[in-house]
mmCIF file of C-alpha atoms and ligand atoms in Angstrom:
data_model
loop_
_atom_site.group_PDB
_atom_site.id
_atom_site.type_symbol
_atom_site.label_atom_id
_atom_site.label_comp_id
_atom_site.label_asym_id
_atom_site.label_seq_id
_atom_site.Cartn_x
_atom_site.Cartn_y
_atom_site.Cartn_z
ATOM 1 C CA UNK A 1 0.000 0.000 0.000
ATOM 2 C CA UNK A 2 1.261 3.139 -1.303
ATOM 3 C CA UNK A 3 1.166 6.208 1.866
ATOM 4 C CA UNK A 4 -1.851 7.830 1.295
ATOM 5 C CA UNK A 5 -3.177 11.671 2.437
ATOM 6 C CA UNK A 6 -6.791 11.163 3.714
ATOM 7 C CA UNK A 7 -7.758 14.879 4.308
ATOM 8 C CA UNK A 8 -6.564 16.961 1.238
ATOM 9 C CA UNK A 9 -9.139 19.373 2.059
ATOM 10 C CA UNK A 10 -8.083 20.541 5.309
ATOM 11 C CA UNK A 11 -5.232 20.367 7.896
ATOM 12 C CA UNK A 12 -5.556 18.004 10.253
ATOM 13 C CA UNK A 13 -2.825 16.728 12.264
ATOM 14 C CA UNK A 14 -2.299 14.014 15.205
ATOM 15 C CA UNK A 15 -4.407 11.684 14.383
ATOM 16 C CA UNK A 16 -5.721 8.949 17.659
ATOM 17 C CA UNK A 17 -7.868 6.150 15.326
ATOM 18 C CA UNK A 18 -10.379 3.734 16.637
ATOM 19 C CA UNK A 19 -13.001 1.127 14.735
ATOM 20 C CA UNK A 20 -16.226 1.849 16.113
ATOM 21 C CA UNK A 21 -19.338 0.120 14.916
ATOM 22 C CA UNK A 22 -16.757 -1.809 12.294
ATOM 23 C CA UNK A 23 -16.114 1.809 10.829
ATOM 24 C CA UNK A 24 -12.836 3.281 10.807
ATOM 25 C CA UNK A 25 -12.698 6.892 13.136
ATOM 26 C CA UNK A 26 -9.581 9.347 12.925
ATOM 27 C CA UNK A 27 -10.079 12.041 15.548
ATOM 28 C CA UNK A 28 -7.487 14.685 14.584
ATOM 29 C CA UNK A 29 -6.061 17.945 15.923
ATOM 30 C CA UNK A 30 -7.491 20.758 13.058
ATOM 31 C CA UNK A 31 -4.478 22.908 12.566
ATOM 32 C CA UNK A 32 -5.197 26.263 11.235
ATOM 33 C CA UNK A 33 -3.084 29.482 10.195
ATOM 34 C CA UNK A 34 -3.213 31.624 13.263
ATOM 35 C CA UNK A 35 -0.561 33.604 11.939
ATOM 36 C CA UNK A 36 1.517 33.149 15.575
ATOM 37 C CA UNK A 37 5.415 32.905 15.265
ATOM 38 C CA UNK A 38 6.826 29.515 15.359
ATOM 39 C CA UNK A 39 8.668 28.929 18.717
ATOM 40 C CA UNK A 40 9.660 26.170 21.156
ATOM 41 C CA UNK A 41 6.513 26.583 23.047
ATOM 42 C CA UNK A 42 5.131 25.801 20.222
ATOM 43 C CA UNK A 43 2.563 28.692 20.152
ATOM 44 C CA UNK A 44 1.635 28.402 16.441
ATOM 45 C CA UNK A 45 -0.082 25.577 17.723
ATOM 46 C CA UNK A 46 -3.337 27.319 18.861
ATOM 47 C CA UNK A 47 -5.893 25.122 17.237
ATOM 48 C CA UNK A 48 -9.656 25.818 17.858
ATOM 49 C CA UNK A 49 -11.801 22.737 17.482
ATOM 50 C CA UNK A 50 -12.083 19.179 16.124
ATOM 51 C CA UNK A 51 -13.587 17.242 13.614
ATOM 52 C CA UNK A 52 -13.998 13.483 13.659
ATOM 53 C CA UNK A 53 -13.333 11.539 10.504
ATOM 54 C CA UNK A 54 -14.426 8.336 9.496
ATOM 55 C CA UNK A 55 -14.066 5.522 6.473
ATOM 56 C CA UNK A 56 -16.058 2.167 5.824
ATOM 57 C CA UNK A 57 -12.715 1.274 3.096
ATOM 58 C CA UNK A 58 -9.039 1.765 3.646
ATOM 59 C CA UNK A 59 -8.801 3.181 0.341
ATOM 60 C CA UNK A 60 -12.442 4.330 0.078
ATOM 61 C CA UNK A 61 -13.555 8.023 0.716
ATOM 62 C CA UNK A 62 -13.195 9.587 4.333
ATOM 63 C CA UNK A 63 -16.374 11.405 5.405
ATOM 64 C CA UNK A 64 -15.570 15.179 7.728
ATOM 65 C CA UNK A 65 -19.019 14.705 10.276
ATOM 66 C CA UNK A 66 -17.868 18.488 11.450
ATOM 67 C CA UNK A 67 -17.029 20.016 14.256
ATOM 68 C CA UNK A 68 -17.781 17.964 17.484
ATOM 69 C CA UNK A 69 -16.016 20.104 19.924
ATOM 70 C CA UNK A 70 -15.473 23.712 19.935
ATOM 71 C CA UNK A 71 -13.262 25.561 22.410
ATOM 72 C CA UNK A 72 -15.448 28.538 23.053
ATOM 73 C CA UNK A 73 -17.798 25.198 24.834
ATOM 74 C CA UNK A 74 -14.888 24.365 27.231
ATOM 75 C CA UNK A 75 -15.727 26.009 30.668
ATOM 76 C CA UNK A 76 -12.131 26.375 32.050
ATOM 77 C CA UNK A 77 -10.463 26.786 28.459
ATOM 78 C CA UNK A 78 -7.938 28.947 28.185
ATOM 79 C CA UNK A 79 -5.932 28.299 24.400
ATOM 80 C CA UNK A 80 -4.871 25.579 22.252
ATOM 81 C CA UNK A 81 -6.705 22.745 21.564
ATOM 82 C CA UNK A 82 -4.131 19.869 21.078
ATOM 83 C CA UNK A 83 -3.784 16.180 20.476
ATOM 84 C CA UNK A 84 -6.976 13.992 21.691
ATOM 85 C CA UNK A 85 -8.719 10.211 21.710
ATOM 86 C CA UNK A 86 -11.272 8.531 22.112
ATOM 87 C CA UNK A 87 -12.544 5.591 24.002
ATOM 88 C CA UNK A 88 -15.985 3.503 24.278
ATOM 89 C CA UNK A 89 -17.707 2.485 27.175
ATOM 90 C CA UNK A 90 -21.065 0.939 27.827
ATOM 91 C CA UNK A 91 -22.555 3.319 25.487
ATOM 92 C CA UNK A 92 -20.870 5.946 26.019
ATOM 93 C CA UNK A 93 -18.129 7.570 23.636
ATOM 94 C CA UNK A 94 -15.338 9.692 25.783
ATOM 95 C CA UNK A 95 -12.892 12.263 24.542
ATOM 96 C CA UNK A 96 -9.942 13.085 26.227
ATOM 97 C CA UNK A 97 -8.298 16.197 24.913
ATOM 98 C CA UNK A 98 -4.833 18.155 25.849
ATOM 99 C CA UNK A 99 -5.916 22.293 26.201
ATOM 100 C CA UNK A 100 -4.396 25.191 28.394
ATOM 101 C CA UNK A 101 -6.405 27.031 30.721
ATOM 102 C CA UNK A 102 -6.971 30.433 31.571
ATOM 103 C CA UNK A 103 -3.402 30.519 33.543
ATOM 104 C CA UNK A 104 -1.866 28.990 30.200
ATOM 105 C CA UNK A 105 -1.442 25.389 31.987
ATOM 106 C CA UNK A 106 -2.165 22.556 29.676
ATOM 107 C CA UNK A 107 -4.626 19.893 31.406
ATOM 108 C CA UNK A 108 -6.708 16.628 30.237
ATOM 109 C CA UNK A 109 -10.115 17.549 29.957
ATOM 110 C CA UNK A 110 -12.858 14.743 28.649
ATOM 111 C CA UNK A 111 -16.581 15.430 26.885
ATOM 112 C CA UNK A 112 -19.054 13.019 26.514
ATOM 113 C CA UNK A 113 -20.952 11.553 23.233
ATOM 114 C CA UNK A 114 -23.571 9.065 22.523
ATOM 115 C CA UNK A 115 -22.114 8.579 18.945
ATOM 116 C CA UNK A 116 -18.467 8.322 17.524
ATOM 117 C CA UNK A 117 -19.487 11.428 15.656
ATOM 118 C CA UNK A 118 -20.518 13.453 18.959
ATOM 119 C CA UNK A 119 -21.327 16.074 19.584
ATOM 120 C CA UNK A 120 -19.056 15.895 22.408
ATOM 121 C CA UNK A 121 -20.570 17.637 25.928
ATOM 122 C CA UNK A 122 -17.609 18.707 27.840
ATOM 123 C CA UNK A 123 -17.088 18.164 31.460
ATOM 124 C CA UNK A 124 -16.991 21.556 33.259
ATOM 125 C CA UNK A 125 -13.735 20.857 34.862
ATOM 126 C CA UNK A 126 -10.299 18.955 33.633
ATOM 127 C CA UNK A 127 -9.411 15.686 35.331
ATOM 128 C CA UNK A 128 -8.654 15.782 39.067
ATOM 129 C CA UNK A 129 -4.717 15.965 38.891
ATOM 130 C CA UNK A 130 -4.441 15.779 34.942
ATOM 131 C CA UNK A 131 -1.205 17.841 33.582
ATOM 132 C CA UNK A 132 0.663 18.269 30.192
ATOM 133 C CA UNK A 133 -0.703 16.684 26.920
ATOM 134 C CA UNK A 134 -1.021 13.995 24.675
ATOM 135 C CA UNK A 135 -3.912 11.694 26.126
ATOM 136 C CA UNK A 136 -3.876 8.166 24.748
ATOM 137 C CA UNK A 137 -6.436 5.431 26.008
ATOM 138 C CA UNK A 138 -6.219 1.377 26.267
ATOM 139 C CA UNK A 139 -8.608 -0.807 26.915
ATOM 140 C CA UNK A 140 -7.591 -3.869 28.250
ATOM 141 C CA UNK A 141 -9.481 -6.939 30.371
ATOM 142 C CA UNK A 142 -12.317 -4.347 31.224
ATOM 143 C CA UNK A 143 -10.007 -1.953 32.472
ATOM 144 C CA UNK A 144 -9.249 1.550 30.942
ATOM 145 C CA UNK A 145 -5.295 3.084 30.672
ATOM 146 C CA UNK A 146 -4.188 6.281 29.861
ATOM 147 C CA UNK A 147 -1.042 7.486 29.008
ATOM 148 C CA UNK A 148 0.080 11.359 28.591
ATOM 149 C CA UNK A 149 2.639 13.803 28.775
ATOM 150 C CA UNK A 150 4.986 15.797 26.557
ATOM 151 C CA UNK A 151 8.057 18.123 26.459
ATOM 152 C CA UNK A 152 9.210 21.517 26.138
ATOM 153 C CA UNK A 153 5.676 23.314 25.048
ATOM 154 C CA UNK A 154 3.901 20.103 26.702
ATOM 155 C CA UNK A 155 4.748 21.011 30.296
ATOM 156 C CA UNK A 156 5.631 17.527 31.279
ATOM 157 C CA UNK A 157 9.237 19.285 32.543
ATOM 158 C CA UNK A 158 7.059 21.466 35.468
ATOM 159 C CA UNK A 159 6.166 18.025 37.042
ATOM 160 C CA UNK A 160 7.838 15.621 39.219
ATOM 161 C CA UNK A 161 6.322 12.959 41.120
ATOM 162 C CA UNK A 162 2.907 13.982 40.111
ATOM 163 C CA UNK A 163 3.359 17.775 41.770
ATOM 164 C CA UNK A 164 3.919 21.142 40.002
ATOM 165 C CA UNK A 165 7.970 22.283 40.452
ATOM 166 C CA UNK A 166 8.781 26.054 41.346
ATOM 167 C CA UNK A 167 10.230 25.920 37.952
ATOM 168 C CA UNK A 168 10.602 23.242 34.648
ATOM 169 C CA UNK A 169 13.439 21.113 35.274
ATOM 170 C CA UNK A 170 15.346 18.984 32.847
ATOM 171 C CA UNK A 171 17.618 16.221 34.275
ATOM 172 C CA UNK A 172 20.986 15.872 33.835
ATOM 173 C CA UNK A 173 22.573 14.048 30.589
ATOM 174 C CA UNK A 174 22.780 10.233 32.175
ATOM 175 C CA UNK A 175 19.865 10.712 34.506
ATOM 176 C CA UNK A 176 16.539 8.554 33.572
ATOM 177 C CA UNK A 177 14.311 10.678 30.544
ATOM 178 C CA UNK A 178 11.221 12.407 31.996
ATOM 179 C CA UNK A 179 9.255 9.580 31.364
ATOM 180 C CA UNK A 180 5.354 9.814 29.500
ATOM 181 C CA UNK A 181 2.902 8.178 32.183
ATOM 182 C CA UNK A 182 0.281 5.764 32.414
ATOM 183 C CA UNK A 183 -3.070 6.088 34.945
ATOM 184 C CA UNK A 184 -6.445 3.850 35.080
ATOM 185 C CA UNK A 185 -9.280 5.699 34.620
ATOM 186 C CA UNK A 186 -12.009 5.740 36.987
ATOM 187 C CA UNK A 187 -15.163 3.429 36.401
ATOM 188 C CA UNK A 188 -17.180 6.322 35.045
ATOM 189 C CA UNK A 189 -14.158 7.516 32.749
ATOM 190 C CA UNK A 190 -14.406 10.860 33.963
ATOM 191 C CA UNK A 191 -11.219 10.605 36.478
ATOM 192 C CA UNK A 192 -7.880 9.229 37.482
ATOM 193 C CA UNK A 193 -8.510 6.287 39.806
ATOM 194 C CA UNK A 194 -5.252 6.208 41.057
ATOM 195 C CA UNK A 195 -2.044 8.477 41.099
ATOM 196 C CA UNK A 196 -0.500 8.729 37.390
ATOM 197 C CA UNK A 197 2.960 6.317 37.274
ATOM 198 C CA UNK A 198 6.003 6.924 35.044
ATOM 199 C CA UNK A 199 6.445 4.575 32.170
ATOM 200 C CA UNK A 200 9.664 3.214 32.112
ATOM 201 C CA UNK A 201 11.821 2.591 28.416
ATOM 202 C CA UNK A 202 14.756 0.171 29.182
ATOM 203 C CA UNK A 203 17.551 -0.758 26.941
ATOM 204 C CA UNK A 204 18.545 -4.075 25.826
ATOM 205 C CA UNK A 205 20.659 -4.491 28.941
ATOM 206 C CA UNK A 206 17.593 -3.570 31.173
ATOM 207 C CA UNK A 207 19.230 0.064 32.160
ATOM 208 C CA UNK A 208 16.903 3.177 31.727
ATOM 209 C CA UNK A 209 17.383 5.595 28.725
ATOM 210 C CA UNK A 210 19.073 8.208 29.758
ATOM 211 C CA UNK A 211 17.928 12.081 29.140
ATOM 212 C CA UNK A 212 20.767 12.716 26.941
ATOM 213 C CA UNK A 213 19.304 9.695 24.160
ATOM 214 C CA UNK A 214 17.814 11.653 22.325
ATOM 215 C CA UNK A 215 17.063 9.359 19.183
ATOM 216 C CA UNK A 216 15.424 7.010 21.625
ATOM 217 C CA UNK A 217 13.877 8.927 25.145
ATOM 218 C CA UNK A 218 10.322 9.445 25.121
ATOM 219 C CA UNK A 219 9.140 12.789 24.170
ATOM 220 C CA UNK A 220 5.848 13.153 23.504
ATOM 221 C CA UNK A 221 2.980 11.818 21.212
ATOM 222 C CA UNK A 222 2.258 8.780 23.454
ATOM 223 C CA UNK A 223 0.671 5.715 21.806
ATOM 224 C CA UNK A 224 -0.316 1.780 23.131
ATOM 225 C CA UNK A 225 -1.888 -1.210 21.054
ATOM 226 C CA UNK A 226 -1.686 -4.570 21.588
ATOM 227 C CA UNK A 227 -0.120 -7.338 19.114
ATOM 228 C CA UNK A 228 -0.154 -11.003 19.940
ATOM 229 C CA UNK A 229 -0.315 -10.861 23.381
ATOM 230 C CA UNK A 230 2.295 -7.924 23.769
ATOM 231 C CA UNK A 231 1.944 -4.180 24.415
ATOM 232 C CA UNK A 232 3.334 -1.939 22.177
ATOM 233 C CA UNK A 233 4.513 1.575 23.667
ATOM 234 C CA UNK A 234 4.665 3.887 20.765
ATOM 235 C CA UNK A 235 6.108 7.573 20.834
ATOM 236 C CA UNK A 236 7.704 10.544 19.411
ATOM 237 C CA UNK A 237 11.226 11.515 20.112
ATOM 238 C CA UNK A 238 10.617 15.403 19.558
ATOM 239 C CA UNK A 239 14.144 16.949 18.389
ATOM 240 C CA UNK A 240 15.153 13.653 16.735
ATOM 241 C CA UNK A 241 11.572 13.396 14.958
ATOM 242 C CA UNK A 242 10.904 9.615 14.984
ATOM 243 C CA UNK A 243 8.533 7.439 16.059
ATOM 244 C CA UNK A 244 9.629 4.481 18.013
ATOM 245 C CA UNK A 245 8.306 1.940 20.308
ATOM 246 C CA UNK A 246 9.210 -0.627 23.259
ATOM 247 C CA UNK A 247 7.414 -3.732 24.486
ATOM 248 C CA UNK A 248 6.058 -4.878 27.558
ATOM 249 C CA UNK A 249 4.237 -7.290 29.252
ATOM 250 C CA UNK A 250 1.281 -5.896 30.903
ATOM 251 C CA UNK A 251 0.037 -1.928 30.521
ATOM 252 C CA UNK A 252 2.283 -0.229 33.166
ATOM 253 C CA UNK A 253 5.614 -1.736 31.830
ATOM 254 C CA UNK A 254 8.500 -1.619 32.506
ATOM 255 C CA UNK A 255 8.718 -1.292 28.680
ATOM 256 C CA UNK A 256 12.015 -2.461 26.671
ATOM 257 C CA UNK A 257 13.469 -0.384 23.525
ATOM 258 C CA UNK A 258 12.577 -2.254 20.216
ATOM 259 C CA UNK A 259 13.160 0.076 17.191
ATOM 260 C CA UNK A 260 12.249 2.996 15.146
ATOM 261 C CA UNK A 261 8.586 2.452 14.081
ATOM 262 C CA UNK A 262 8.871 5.924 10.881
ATOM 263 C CA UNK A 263 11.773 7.536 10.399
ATOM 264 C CA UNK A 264 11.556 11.829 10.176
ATOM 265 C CA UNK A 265 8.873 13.767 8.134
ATOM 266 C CA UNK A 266 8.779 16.666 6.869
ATOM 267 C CA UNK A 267 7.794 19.328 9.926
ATOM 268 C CA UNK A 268 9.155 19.294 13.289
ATOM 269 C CA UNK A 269 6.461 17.617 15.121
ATOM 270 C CA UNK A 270 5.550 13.899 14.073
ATOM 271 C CA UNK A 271 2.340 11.934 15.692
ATOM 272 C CA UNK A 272 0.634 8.349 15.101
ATOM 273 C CA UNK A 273 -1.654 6.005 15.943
ATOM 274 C CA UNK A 274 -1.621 2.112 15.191
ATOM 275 C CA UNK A 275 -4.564 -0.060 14.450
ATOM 276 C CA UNK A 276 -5.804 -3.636 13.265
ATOM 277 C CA UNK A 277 -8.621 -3.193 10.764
ATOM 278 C CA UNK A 278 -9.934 -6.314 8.708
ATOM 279 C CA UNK A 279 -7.005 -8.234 9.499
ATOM 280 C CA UNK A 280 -4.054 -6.017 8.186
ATOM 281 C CA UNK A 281 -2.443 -3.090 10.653
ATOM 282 C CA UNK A 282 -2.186 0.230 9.736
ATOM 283 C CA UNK A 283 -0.015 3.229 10.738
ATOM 284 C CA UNK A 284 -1.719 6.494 10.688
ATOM 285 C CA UNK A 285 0.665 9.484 11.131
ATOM 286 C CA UNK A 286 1.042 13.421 9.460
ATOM 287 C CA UNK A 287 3.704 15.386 7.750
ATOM 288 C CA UNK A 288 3.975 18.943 6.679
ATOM 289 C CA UNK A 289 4.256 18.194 3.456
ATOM 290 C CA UNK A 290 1.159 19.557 1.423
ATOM 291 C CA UNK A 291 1.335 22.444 3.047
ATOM 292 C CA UNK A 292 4.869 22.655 1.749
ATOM 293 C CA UNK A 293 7.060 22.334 5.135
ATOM 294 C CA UNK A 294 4.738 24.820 7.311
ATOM 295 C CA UNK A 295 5.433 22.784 10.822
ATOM 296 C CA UNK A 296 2.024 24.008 12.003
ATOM 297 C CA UNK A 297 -0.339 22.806 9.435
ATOM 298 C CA UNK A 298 -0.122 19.357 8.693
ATOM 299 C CA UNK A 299 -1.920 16.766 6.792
ATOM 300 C CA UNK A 300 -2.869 12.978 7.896
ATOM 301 C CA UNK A 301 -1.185 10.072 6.392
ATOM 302 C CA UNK A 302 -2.219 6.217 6.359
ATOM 303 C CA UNK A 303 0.464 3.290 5.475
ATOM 304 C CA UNK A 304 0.438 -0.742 6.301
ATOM 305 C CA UNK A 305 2.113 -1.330 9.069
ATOM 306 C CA UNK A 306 4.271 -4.985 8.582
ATOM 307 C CA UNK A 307 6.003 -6.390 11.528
ATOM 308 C CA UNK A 308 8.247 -9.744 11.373
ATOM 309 C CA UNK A 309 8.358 -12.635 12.566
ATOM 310 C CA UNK A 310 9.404 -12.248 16.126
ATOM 311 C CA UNK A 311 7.084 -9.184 16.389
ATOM 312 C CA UNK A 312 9.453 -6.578 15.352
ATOM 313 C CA UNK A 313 7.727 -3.678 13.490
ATOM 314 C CA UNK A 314 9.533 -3.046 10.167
ATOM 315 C CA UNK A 315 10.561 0.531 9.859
ATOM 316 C CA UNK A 316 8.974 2.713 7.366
ATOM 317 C CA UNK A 317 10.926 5.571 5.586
ATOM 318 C CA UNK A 318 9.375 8.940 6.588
ATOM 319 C CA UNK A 319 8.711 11.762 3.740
ATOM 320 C CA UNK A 320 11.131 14.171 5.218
ATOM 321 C CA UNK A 321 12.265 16.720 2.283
HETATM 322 O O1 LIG B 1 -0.641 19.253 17.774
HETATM 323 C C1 LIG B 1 0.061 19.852 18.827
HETATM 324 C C2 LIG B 1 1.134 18.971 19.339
HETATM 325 O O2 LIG B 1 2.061 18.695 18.301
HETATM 326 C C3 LIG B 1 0.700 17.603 19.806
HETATM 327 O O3 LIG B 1 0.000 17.607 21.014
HETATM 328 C C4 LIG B 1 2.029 16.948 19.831
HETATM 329 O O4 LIG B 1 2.015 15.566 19.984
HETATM 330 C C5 LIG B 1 2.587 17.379 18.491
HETATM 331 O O5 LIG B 1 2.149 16.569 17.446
#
């Protein structure tokens, strides 16, 4: 399967995918031109609202349902409207997004549908003890996982066990990488049940990733499926631009370094999400380049994802130009 753009209409960036219903749903950030210098806090960012996408055909067309959640709706919203997901539960359809609030700190908030398609009703408060970005959600044995977190403009540097720090702080070069995290959800989905817990990336020899590995230490774009028993840990590296992933045995970890899932695209930022439909697995990611290298508006891709034998996941070459 040749990479294919699914949204040539609009931008639409990070995409979090889910088969709902045996349709195919991408729930994407909608990156716009706000006309905000590019910097490190990654201000150009300062998306508005979603849309949810779906597809009944890999290769067949991909219908826009609109806009099912709109900023100016979010009680305690503040700016930016970043990366989201979804997840189902006894009826009930749950979005977890990443937004600032009105003192410019990014939380997870969650809305509520009755369809895949929303409208989403936002909750009027973020989760109890959410911080930075990024949400991604599991479901596994009846249980529901989420993972978050993200550098530099992503916060995830303010926070250390859990608690806000007087100031960001990076560690030093061989010290552990500020780790993404993993939390179960509450039984109504609407809150941590328990205190969010680092997810640790080990090497081959079993020793953390240091800070400094910066091909290989988490960064931010958070992303977990399952393949044959095993759970996949999927992420972006940030300033090295690549997806990779490690593999664990149950959803907390520890997780162990595998391999570089797509190497760099073109734009700074690059996002996924990986998912079984009819029998073959896909990879769903963006680049920058319809838009012809603007880092802040990108498009949505879709490729087969292959892995090996022993459960490897065979690199794909990214469009970086
Ligand atoms: O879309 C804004 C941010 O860019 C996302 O939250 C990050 O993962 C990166 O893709």
């Amino acid at each position: 399967m040749k990479a294919r753009y699914l949204f040539p209409n609009d931008y639409m960036a990070d995409p979090a995918v889910h088969v709902f219903n045996g349709k195919l749903y991408i729930y994407p950030s909608h990156d716009r031109e706000s006309g905000i210098a590019e910097n490190d806090n990654g201000d150009h960012f300062d998306m508005k609202d979603y849309h949810v996408l779906s597809m009944n055909d890999i290769n067949g067309e991909v219908t826009d349902h609109g806009v099912i959640l709109d900023v100016k709706d979010i009680p305690w919203a503040g700016r930016q409207l970043w990366d989201n997901d979804v997840a189902y539960k006894n009826g009930k359809y749950y979005l977890y997004f990443s937004l600032k609030d009105k003192n410019d700190v990014f939380h997870i908030g969650v809305a509520v549908a009755d369809k895949p398609e929303g409208p989403f009703i936002p909750q009027p408060d973020p989760v109890r003890g959410s911080y930075s970005i990024d949400p991604c959600v599991l479901e596994d044995n009846g249980n529901y996982y989420m993972y978050f977190g993200g550098l530099w403009g992503g916060q995830l540097q303010r926070y250390r066990d859990n608690k806000a720090l007087e100031c960001a702080e990076f560690p030093a070069y061989n010290e552990a990488a500020i780790p993404s995290r993993v939390v179960r959800l509450s039984d109504d989905m609407l809150q941590f049940a328990e205190d969010p817990k680092p997810v640790i990336i080990l090497d081959e020899n079993g020793k953390i990733i240091p800070h400094d590995n910066n091909e290989c230490r988490f960064f931010e774009a958070s992303w977990m499926h399952k393949y044959k028993g095993k759970y996949y840990f999927s992420y972006s590296t940030g300033d090295t631009h690549r997806l990779c992933y490690a593999t664990g045995g149950n959803p907390y970890g520890p997780f162990t370094y595998k391999g570089v899932i797509l190497t760099p695209v073109t734009g700074w930022t690059t996002h996924h999400a990986i998912v079984e439909w009819n029998g073959k697995w896909y990879l769903f990611h963006h680049d920058s380049v319809p838009s012809g290298g603007k880092t802040w508006l990108r498009s949505t891709k879709v490729i087969e994802l292959e892995y090996s034998e022993d459960g490897t996941i065979k690199t794909i070459e990214g469009s970086r130009v």
